[in-house]
Short mmCIF file of C-alpha atoms and ligand atoms in Angstrom, two decimals:
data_model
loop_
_atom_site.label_atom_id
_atom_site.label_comp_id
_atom_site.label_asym_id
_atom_site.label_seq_id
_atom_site.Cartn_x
_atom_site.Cartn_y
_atom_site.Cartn_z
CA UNK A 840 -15.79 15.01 18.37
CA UNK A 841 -13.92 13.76 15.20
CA UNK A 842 -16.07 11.67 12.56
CA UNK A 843 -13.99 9.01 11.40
CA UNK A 844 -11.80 10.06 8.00
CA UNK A 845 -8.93 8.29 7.25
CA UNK A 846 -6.86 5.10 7.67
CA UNK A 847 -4.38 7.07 9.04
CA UNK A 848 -6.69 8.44 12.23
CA UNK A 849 -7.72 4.36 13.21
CA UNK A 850 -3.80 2.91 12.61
CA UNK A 851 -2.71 5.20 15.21
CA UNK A 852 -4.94 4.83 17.81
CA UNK A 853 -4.68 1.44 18.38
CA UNK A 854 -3.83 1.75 21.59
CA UNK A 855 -6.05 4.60 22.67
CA UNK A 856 -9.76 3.87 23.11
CA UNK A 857 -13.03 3.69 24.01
CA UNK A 858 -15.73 2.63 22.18
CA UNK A 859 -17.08 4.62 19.18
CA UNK A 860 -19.90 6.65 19.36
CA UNK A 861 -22.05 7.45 16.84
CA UNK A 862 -22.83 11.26 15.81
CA UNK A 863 -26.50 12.41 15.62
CA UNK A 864 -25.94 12.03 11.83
CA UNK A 865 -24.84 8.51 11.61
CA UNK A 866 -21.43 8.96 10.79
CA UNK A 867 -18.43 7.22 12.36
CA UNK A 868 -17.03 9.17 15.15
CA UNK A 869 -14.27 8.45 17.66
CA UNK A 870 -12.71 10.19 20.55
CA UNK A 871 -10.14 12.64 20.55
CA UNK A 872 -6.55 11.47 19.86
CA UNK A 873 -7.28 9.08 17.24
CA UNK A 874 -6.09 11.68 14.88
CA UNK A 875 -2.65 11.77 15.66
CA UNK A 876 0.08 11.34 13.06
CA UNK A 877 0.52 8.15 11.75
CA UNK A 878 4.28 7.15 12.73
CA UNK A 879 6.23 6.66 9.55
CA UNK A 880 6.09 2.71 10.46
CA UNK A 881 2.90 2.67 8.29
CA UNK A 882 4.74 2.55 4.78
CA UNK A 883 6.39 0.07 5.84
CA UNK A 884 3.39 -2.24 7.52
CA UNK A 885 1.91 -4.75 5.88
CA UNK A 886 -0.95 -4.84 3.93
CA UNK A 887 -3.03 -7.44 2.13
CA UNK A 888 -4.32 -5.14 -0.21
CA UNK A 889 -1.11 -3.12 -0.99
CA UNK A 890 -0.32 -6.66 -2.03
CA UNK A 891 -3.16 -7.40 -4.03
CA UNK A 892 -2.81 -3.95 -6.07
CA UNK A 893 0.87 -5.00 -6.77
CA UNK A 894 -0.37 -7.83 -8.06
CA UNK A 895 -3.54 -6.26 -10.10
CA UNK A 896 -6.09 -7.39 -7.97
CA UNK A 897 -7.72 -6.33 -4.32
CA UNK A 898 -8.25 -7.96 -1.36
CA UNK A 899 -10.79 -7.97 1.03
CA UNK A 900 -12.63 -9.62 3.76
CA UNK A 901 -16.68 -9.76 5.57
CA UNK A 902 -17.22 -8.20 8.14
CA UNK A 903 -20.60 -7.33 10.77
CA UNK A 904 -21.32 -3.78 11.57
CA UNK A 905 -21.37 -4.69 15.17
CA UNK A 906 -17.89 -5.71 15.23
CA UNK A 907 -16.29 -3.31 13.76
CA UNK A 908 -17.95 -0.96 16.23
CA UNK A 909 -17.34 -3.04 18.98
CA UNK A 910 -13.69 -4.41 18.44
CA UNK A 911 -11.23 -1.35 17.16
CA UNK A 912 -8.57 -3.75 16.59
CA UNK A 913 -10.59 -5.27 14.06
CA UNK A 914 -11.17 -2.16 12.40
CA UNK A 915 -7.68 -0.97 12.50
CA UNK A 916 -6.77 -4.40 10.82
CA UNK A 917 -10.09 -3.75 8.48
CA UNK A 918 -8.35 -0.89 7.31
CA UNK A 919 -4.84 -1.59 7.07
CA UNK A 920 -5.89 -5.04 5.01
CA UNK A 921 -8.86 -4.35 2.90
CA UNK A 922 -9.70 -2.10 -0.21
CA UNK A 923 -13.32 -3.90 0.10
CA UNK A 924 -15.56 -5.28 2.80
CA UNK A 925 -18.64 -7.76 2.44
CA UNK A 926 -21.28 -7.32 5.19
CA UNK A 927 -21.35 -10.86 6.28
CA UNK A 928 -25.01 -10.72 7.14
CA UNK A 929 -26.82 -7.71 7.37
CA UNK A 930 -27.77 -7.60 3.27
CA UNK A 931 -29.16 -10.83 3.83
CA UNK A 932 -33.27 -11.04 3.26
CA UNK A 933 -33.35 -12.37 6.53
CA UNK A 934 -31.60 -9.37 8.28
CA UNK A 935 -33.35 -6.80 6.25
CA UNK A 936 -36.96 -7.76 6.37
CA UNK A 937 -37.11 -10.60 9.21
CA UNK A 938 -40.61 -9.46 9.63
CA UNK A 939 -42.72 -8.79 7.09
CA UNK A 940 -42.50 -4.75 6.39
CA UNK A 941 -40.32 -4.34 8.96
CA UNK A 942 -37.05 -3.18 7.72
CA UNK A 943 -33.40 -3.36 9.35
CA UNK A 944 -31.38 -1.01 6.93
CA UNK A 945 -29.39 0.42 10.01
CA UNK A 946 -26.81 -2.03 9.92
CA UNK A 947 -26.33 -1.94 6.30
CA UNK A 948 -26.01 1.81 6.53
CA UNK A 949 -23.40 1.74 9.47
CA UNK A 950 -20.87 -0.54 8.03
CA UNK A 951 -21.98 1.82 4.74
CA UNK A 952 -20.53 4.83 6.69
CA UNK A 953 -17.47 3.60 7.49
CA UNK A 954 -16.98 2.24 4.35
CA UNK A 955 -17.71 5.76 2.82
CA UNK A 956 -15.57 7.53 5.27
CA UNK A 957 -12.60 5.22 4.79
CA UNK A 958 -12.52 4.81 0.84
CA UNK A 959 -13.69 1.06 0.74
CA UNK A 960 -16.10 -0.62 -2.02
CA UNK A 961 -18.59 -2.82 -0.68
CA UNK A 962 -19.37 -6.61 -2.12
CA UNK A 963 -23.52 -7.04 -2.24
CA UNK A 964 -24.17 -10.24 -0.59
CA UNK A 965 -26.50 -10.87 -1.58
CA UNK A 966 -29.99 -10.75 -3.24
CA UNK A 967 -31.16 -14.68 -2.57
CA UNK A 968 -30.29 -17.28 -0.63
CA UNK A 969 -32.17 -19.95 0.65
CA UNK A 970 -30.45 -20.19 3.82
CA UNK A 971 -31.31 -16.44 4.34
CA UNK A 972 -34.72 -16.07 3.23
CA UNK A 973 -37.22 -15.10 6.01
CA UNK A 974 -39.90 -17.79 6.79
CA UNK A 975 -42.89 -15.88 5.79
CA UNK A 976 -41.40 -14.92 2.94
CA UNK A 977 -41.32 -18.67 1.93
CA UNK A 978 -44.59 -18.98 2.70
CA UNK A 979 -45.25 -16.54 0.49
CA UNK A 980 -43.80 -16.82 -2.37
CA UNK A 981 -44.60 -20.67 -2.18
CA UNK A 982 -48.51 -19.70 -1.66
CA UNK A 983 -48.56 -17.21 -4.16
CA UNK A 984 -46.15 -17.96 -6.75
CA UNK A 985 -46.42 -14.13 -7.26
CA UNK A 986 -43.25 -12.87 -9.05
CA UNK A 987 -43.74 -9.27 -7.71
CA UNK A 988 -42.94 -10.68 -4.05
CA UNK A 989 -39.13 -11.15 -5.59
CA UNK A 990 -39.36 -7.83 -7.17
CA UNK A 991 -40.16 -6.09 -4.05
CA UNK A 992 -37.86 -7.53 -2.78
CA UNK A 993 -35.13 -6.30 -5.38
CA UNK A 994 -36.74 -2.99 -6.04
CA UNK A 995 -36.16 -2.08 -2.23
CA UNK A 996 -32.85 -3.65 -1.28
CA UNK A 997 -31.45 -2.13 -5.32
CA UNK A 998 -33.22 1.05 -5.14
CA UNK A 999 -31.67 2.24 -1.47
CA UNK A 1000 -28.34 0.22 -2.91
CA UNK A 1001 -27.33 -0.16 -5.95
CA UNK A 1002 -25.80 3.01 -6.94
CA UNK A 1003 -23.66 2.88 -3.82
CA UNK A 1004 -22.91 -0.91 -3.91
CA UNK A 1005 -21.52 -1.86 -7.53
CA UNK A 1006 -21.41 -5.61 -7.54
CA UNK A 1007 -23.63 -7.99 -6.41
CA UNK A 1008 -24.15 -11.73 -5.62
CA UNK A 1009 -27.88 -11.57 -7.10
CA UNK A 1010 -28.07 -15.61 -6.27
CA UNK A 1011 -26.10 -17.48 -3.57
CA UNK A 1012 -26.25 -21.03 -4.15
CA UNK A 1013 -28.09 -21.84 -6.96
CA UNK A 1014 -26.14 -25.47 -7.66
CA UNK A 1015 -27.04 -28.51 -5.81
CA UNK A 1016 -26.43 -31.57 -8.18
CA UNK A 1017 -27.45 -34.12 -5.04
CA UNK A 1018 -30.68 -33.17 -4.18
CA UNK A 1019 -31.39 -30.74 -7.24
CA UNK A 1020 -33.08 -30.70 -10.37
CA UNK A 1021 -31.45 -30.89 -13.48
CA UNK A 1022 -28.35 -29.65 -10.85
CA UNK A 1023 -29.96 -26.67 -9.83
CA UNK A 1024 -30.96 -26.28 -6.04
CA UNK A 1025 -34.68 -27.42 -5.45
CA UNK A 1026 -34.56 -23.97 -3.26
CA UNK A 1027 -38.18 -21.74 -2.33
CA UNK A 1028 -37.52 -19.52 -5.83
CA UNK A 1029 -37.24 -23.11 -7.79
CA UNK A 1030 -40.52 -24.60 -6.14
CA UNK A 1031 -42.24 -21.08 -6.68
CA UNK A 1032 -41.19 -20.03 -10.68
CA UNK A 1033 -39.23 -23.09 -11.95
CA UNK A 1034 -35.74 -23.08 -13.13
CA UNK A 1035 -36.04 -19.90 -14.93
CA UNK A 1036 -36.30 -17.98 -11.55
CA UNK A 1037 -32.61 -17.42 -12.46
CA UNK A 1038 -32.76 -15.64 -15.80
CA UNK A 1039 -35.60 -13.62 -14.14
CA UNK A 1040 -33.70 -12.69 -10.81
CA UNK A 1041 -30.66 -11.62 -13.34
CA UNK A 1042 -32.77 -9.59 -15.44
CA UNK A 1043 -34.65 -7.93 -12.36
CA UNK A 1044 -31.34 -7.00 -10.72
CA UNK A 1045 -30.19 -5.65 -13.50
CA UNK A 1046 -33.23 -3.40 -14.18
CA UNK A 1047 -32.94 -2.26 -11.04
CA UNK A 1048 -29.30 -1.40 -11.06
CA UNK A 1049 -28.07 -1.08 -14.50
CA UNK A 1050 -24.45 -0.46 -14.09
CA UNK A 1051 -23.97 -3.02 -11.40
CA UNK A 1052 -21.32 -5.86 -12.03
CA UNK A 1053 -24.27 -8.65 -11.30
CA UNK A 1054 -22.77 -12.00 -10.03
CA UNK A 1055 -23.73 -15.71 -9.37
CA UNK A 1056 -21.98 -16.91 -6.18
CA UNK A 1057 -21.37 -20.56 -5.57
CA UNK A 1058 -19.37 -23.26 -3.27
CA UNK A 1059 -18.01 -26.73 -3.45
CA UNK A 1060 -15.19 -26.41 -6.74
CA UNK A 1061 -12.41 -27.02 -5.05
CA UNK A 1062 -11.75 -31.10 -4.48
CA UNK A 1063 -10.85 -34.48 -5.94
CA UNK A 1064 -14.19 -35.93 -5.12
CA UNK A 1065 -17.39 -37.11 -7.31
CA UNK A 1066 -19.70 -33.91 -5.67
CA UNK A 1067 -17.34 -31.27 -6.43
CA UNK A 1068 -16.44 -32.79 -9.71
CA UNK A 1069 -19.85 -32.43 -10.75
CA UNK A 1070 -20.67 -29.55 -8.83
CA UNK A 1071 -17.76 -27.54 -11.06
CA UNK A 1072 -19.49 -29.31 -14.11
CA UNK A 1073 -22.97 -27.61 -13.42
CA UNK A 1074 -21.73 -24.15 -12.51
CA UNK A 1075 -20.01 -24.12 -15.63
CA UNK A 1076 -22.86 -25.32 -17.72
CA UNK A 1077 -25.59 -22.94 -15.67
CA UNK A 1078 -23.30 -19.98 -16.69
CA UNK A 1079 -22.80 -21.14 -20.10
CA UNK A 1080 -26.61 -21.51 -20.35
CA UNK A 1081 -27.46 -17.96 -18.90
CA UNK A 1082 -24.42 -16.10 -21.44
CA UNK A 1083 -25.93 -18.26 -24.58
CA UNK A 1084 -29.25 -16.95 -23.52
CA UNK A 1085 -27.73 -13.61 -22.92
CA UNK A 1086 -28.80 -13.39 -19.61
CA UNK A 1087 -27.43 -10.30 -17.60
CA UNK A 1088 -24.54 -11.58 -15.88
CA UNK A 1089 -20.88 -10.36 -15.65
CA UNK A 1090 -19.18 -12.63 -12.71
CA UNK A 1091 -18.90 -16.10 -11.26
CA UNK A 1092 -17.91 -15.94 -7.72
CA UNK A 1093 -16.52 -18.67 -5.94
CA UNK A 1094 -16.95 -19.32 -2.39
CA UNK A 1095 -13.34 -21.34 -1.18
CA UNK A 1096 -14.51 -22.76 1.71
CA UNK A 1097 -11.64 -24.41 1.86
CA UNK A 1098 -11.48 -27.85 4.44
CA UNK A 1099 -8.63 -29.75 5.18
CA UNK A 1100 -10.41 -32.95 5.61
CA UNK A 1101 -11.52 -33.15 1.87
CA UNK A 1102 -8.07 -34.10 0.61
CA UNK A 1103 -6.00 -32.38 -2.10
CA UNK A 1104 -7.46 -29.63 -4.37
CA UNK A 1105 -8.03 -30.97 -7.47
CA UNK A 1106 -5.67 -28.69 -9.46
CA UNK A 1107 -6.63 -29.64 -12.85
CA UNK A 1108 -10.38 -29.83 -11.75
CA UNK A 1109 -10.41 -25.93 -11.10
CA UNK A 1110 -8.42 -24.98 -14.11
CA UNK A 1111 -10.42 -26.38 -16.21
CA UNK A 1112 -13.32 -25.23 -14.32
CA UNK A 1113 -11.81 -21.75 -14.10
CA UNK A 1114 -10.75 -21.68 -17.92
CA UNK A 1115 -14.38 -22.49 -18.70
CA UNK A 1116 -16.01 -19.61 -16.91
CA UNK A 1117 -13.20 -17.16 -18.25
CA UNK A 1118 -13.93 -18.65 -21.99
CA UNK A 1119 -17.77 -16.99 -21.25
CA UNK A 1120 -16.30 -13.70 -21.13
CA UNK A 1121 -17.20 -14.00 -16.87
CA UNK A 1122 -14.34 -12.57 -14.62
CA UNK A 1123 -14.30 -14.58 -11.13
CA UNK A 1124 -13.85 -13.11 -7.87
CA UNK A 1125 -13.09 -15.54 -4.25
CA UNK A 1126 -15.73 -14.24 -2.45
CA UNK A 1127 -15.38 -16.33 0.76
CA UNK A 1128 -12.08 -17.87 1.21
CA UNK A 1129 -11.56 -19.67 4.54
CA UNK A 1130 -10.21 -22.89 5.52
CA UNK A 1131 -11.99 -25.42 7.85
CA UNK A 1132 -9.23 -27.22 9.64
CA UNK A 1133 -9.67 -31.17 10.06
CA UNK A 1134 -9.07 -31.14 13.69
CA UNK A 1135 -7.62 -33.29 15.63
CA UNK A 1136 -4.00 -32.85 18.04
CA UNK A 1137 -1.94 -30.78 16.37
CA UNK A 1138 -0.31 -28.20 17.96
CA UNK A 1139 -0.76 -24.85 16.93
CA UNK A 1140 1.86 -24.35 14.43
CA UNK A 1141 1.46 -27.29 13.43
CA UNK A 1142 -2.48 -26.34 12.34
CA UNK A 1143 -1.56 -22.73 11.31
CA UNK A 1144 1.19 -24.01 8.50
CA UNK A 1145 -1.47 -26.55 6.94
CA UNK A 1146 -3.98 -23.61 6.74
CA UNK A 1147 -1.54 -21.43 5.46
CA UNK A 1148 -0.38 -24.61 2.45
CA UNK A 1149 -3.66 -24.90 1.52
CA UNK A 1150 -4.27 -21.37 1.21
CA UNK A 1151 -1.19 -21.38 -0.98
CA UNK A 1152 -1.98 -24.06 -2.91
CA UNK A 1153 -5.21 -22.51 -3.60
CA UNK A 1154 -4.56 -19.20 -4.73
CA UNK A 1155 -1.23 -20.62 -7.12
CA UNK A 1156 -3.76 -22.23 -9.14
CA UNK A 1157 -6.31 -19.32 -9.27
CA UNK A 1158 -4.62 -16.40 -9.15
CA UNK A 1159 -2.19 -17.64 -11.93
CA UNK A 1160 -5.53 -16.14 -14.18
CA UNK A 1161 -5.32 -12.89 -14.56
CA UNK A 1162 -9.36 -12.61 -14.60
CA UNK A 1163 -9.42 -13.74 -10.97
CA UNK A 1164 -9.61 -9.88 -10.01
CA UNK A 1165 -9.87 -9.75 -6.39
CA UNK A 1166 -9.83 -12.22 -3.38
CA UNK A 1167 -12.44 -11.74 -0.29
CA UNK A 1168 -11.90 -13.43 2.71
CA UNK A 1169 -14.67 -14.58 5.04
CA UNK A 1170 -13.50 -12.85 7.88
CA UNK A 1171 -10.11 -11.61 9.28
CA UNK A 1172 -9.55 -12.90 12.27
CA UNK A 1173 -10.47 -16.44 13.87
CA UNK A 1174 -12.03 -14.31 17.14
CA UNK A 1175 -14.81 -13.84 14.30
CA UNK A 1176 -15.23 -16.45 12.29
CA UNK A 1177 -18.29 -18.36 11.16
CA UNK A 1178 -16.41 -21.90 10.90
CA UNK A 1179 -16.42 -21.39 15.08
CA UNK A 1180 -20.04 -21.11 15.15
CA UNK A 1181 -20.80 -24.47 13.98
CA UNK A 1182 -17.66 -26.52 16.02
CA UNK A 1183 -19.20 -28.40 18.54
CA UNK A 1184 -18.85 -27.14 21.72
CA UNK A 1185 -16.86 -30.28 22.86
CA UNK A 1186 -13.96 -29.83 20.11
CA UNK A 1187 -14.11 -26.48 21.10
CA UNK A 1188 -13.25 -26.69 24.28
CA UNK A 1189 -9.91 -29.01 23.34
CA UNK A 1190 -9.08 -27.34 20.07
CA UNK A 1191 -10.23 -23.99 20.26
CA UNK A 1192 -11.66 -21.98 18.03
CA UNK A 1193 -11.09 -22.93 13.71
CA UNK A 1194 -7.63 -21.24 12.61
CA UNK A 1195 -8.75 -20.38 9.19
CA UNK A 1196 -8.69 -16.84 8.72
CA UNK A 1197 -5.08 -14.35 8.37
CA UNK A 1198 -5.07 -13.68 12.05
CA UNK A 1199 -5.41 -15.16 15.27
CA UNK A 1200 -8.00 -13.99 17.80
CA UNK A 1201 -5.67 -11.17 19.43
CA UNK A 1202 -4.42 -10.18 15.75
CA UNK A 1203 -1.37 -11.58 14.97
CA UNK A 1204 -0.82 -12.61 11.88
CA UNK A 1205 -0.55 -15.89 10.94
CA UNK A 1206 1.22 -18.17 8.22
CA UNK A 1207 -2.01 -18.13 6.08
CA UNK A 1208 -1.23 -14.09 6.35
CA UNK A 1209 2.03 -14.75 4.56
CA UNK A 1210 0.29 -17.24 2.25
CA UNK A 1211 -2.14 -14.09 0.87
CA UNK A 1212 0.26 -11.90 0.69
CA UNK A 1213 2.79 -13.72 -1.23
CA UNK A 1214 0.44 -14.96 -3.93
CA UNK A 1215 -1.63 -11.86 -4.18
CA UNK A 1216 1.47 -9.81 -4.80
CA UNK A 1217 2.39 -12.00 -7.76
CA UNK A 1218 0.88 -10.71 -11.17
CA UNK A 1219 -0.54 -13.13 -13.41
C1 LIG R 654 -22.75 -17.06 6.95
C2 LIG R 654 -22.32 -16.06 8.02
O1 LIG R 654 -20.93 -16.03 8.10
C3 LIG R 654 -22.93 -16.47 9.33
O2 LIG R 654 -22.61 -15.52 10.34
C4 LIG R 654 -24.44 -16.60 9.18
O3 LIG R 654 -24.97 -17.08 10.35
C5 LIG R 654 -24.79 -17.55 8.05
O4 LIG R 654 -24.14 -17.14 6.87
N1 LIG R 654 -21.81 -19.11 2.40
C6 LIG R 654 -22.28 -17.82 2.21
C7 LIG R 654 -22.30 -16.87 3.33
O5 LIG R 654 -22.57 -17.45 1.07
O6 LIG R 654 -23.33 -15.94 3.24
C8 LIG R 654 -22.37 -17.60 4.66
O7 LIG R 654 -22.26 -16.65 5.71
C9 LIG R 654 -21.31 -18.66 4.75
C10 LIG R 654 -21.50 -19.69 3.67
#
């Protein structure tokens, strides 16, 4: 049995094989003629992250252990594509600890191994998130108000971690200038410490993992309307706030859930918004770009080209700074994406799955391919 090396050993097999198999050790393993010599048609194949390095940057997309075990195309594209992977859930609180004491490191460790084996860094998504925190553990910390339930919690996800992983979204989410308080999200780690759970969270991650590039990770920047306009407005001022206070934080990530029924991006909205965060010494990263289509008739091509403008029109505006270093995709292919899980079955059923991601379900590559590759290989 071969573990699972190189680029070179998945590219060639695409058309090959079963399903992988895990060794007694954990590493990745696949069957016998995977290995074969890459035909010279690899230097000339495409690659989002060949791209991206032209341009100065990296590229890279979130993925689930599962399916890259399950679905080899996907991890030939993985690997022909990315120089970095997010695990789209399995860092989560939620997937880690869903019960109380009872850890789930497996998957982490999995999509760890073939990250190891095949040379790519790893985004840490990420520390907190509301959506993703276990109920019992917001019970908890609402009951208790005890701070060392959050450090714990960092202690054990950092100290198995954060040498291996070197950047990390240490708070998803904080902003919510509807709902919020003074903007900020009225979330379980608000209600428990108050608005300085943030400076605490930044300071724990950081004691925890000294060298890490520590993030705050955010959505909504990206449109014409009153929310996002103030939205942008808070993140900046938050960050601001923490870098005044000297707060340990080194990166604003931005989600770009991009959505075709919000209207145009507000160009001068995100420079400005993206000029700010770079004037705070903060280098930005897309950490989730997709784009939620607005549905309707269209045929295919149609639907594919206005992904692939938007995605354009996106990444001319941010990726004409130089501190935007790298762009992550959420997801590769539309056979896995999360904008899917939430169309109603109905729409489904007459549209199909959301187009939003650089390939189709069966992994061709689509306009909004082009779209990344073009701008990423520009250097700002
Ligand atoms: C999503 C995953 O893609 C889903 O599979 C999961 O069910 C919920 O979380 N913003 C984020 C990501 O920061 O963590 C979310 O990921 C998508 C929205």
């Amino acid at each position: 049995m071969l573990t699972l090396p190189s680029r070179r050993s998945v590219l060639t097999g695409l058309t090959l094989a079963p399903a992988l198999a895990v060794t007694p050790h954990g590493a990745w393993a696949v069957p016998e003629g995977e290995g074969a010599p890459l035909p010279d048609a690899r230097n000339t194949a495409p690659s989002l992250s060949r791209a991206a390095r032209k341009g100065g940057r990296y590229y890279g997309a979130a993925a689930r252990a599962d399916h890259l075990r399950q679905d080899r195309a996907l991890r030939a594209a993985v690997l022909r594509d990315c120089d970095v992977l997010t695990p789209e859930i399995h860092l989560k609180w939620n997937s880690l600890e869903w019960r109380k004491g009872q850890f789930n490191f497996a998957p982490v460790d999995d999509l760890l191994a073939f990250s190891d084996d095949n040379g790519l860094r790893v985004r840490g998504h990420t520390l907190l998130w509301e959506q993703s925190t276990p109920d019992w553990a917001k019970r908890e910390l609402l009951e208790q108000r005890d701070w060392r339930l959050m450090a714990e919690h960092f202690s054990r996800v950092l100290g198995r971690y954060g040498a291996r992983i070197n950047e990390w979204d240490v708070i998803n989410e904080p902003i919510d200038t509807e709902a919020g308080a003074g903007s900020l999200r009225r979330n379980t780690f608000f209600r428990a410490f108050g608005p300085t759970y943030i400076e605490r969270a930044m300071e724990e991650a950081r004691a925890h993992a000294p060298r890490a590039h520590l993030v705050i990770n955010d959505y909504g920047f990206e449109y014409g309307n009153p929310v996002d306009k103030a939205r942008r407005q808070a993140f900046v001022a938050l960050l601001r706030r923490l870098r005044a206070a000297d707060v340990p934080l080194d990166g604003a990530g931005v989600q770009a859930h991009l959505d075709l029924s919000k209207g145009p991006i507000d160009k001068v909205g995100l420079q400005d918004m993206t000029k700010a965060l770079i004037d705070l010494g903060l280098d930005i990263t897309v950490t989730e770009l997709d784009v939620k289509e607005a549905g309707g008739s269209h045929s295919t091509t149609a639907r594919d080209q206005k992904v692939a403008d938007e995605t354009r029109r996106y990444l001319d505006i941010m990726l004409a700074f130089p501190e935007v270093r790298g762009v992550v995709t959420w997801g590769l292919t539309d056979k896995f994406s999360w904008l899917t899980e939430q169309v109603d079955a109905r729409v489904r059923a007459t549209e199909g799955v959301n187009r939003g991601l650089p390939y189709d379900e069966s992994y061709s590559p689509k306009p909004m391919y082009w779209a990344l590759s073009d701008t990423l290989g520009v250097s700002s």
